[in-house]
mmCIF file of C-alpha atoms in Angstrom:
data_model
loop_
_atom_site.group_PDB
_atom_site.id
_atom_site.type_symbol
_atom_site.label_atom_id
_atom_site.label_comp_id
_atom_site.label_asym_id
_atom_site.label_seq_id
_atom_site.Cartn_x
_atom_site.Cartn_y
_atom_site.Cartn_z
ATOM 1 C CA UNK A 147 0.000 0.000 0.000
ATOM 2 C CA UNK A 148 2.811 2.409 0.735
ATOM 3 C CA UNK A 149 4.219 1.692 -2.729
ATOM 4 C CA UNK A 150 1.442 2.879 -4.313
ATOM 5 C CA UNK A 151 0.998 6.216 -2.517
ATOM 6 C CA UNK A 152 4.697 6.857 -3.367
ATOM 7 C CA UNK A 153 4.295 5.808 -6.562
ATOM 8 C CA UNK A 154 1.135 8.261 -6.915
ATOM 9 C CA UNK A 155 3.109 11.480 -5.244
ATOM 10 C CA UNK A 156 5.953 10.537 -7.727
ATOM 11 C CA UNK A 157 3.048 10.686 -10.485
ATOM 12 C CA UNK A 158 1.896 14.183 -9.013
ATOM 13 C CA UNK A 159 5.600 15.325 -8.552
ATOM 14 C CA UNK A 160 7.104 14.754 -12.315
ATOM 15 C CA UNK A 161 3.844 16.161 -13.310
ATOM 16 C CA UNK A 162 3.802 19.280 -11.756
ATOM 17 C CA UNK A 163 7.693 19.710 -12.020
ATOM 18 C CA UNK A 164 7.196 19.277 -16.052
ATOM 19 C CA UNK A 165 4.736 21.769 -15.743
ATOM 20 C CA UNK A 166 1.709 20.006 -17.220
ATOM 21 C CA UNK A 167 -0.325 20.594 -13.774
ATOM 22 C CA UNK A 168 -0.835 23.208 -11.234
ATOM 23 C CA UNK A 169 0.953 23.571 -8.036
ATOM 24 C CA UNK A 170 -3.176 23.650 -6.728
ATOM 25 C CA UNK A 171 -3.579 20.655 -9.024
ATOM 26 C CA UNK A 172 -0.733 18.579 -7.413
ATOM 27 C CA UNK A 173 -2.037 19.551 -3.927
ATOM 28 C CA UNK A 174 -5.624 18.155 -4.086
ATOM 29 C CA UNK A 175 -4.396 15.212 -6.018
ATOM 30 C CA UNK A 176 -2.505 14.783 -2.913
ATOM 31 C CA UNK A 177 -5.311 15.272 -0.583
ATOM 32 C CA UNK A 178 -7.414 13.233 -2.255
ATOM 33 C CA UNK A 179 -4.713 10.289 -1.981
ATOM 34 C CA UNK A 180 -4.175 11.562 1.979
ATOM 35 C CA UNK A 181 -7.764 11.345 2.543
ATOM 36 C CA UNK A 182 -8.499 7.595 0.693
ATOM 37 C CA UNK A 183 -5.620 6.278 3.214
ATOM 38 C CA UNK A 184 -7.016 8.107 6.760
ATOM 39 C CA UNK A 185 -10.669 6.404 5.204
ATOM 40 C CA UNK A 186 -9.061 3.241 4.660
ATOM 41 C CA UNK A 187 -6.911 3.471 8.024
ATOM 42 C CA UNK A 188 -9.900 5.032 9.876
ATOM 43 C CA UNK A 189 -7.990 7.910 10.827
ATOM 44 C CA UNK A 190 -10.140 9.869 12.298
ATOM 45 C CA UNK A 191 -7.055 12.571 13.434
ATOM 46 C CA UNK A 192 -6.033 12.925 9.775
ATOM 47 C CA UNK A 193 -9.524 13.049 8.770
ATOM 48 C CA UNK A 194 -10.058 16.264 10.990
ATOM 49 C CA UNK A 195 -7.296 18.190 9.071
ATOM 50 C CA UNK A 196 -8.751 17.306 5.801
ATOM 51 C CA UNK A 197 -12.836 17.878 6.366
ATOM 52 C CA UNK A 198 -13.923 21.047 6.628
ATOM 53 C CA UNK A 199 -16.633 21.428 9.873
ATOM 54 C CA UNK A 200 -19.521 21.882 7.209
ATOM 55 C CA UNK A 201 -18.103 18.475 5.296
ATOM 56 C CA UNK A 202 -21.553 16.495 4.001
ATOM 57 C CA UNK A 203 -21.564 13.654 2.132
ATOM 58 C CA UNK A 204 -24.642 12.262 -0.413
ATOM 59 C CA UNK A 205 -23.567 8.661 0.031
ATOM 60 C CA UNK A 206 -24.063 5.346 -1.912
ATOM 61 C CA UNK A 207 -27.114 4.818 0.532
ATOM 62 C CA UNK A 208 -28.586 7.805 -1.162
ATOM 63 C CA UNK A 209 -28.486 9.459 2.076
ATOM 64 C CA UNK A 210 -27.061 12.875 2.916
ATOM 65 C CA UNK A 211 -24.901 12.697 6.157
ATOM 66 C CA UNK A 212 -23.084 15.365 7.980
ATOM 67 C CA UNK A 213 -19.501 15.107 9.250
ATOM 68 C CA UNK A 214 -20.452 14.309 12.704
ATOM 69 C CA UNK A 215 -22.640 11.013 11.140
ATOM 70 C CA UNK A 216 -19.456 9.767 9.084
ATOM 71 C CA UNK A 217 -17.272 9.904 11.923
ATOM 72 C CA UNK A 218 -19.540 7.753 14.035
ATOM 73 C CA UNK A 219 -20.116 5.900 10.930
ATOM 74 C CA UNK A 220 -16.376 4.917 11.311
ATOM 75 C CA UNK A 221 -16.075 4.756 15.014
ATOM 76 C CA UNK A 222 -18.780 1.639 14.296
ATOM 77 C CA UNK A 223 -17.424 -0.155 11.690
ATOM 78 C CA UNK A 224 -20.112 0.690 9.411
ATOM 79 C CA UNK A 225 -17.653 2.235 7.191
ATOM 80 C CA UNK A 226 -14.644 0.022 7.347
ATOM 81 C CA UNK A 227 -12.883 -1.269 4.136
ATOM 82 C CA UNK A 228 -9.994 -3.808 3.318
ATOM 83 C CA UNK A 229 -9.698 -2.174 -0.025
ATOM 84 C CA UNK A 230 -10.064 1.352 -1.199
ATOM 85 C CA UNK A 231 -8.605 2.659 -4.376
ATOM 86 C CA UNK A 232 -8.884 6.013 -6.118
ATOM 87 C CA UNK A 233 -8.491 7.272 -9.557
ATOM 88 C CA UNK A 234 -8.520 10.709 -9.777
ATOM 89 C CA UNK A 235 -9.479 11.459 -13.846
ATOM 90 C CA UNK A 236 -10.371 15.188 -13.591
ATOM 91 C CA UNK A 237 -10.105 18.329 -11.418
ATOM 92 C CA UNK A 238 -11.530 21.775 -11.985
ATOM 93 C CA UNK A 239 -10.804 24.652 -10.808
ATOM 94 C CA UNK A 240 -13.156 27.615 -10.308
ATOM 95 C CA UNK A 241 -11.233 30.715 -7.866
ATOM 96 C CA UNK A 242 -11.043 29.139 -4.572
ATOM 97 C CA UNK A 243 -12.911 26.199 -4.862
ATOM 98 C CA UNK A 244 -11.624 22.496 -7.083
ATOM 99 C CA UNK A 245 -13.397 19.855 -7.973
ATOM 100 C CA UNK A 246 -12.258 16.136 -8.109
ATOM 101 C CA UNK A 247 -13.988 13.764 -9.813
ATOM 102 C CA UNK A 248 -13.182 10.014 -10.866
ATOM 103 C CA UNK A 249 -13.789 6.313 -9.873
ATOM 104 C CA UNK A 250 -13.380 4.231 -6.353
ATOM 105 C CA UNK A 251 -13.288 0.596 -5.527
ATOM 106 C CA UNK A 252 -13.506 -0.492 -2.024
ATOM 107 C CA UNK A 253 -13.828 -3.732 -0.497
ATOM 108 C CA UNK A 254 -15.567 -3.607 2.490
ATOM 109 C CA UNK A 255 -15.205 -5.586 5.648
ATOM 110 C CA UNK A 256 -18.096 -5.148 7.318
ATOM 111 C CA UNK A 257 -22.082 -4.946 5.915
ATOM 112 C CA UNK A 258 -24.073 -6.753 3.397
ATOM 113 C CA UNK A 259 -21.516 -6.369 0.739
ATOM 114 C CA UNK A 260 -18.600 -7.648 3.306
ATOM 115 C CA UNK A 261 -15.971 -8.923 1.206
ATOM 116 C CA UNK A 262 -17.220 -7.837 -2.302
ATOM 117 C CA UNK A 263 -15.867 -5.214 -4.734
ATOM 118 C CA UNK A 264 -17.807 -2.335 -5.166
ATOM 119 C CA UNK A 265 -17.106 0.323 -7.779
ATOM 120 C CA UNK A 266 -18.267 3.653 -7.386
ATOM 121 C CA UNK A 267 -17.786 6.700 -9.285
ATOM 122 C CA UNK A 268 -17.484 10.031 -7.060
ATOM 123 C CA UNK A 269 -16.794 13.632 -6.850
ATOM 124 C CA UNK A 270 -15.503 15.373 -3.974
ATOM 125 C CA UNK A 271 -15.453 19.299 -3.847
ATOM 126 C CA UNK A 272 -12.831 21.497 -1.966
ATOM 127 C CA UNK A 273 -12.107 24.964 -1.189
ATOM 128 C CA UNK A 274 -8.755 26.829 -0.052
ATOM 129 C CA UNK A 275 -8.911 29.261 2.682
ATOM 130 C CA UNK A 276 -6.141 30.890 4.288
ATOM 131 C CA UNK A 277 -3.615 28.902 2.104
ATOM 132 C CA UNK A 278 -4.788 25.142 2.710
ATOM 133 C CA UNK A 279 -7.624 23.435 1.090
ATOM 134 C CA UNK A 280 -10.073 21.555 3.199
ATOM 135 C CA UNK A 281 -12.723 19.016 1.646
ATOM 136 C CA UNK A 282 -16.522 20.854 1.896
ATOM 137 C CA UNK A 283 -18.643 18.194 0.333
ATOM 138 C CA UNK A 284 -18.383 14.481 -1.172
ATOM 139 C CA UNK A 285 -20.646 12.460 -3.302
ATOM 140 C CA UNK A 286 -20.240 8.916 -4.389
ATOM 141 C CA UNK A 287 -22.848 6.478 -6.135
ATOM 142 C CA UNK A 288 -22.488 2.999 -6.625
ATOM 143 C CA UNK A 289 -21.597 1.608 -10.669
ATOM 144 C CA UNK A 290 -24.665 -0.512 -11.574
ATOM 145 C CA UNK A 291 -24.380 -2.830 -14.033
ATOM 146 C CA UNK A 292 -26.665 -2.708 -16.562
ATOM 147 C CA UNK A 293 -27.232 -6.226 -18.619
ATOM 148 C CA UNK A 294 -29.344 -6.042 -21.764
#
């Protein structure tokens, strides 16, 4: 696991350094990565530094939960995964506030789906104030499979 998060910051780094993405860019990529590992490690401490106060999420549940409501979501298990990737495909940028869409699969340890991969598509949305960027909102729906 720790060689792919260094192998994702190298990613971000010779990007950035070749000048084909923003310093910004490079920095929520970052996050983004920073925040999949604290979910997957159930850091609630790293967490904290990444959420804003206000941080909501529309979940795969198709339920809108505050910040207080995922925390205790992961002090009970509820949310507690064996696997959680991230591909981040896109991220806009409008003044102080990015955008960072792309596609999840978790493997979760707990629930009905215990032990099965779920893909999910997602799209988390940040703003910077006073120099640091702090995630505001989050939604993420689960990829149905259509079969004709």
């Amino acid at each position: 696991m720790k060689k792919i998060g260094f192998c994702i910051s190298y990613v971000f780094l010779s990007l950035f350094a070749k000048g084909q993405i923003s310093k910004d860019e490079a920095e929520v990529r970052r996050l983004e990565d920073a925040e999949r590992i604290a979910v997957l490690k159930q850091d609630l401490v790293a967490l904290n530094k990444i959420w804003d106060k206000d941080f909501t999420v529309n979940n795969p549940a198709n339920v809108i939960v505050t910040r207080q409501q995922v925390e205790d979501f992961i002090k009970s298990d509820e949310i507690k995964y064996e696997r959680f990737d991230r591909i981040v495909e896109k991220v806009i940028f409008k003044g102080n506030i990015a955008i960072a869409m792309g596609n999840e699969v978790i493997k979760p340890r707990t629930g009905q789906n215990s032990g099965q991969i779920i893909n999910r598509r997602y799209t988390d949305i940040w703003f910077k104030e006073n120099k640091s960027w702090r995630m505001l909102a989050r939604h993420a729906n689960v990829i149905v499979e259509i079969r004709k």
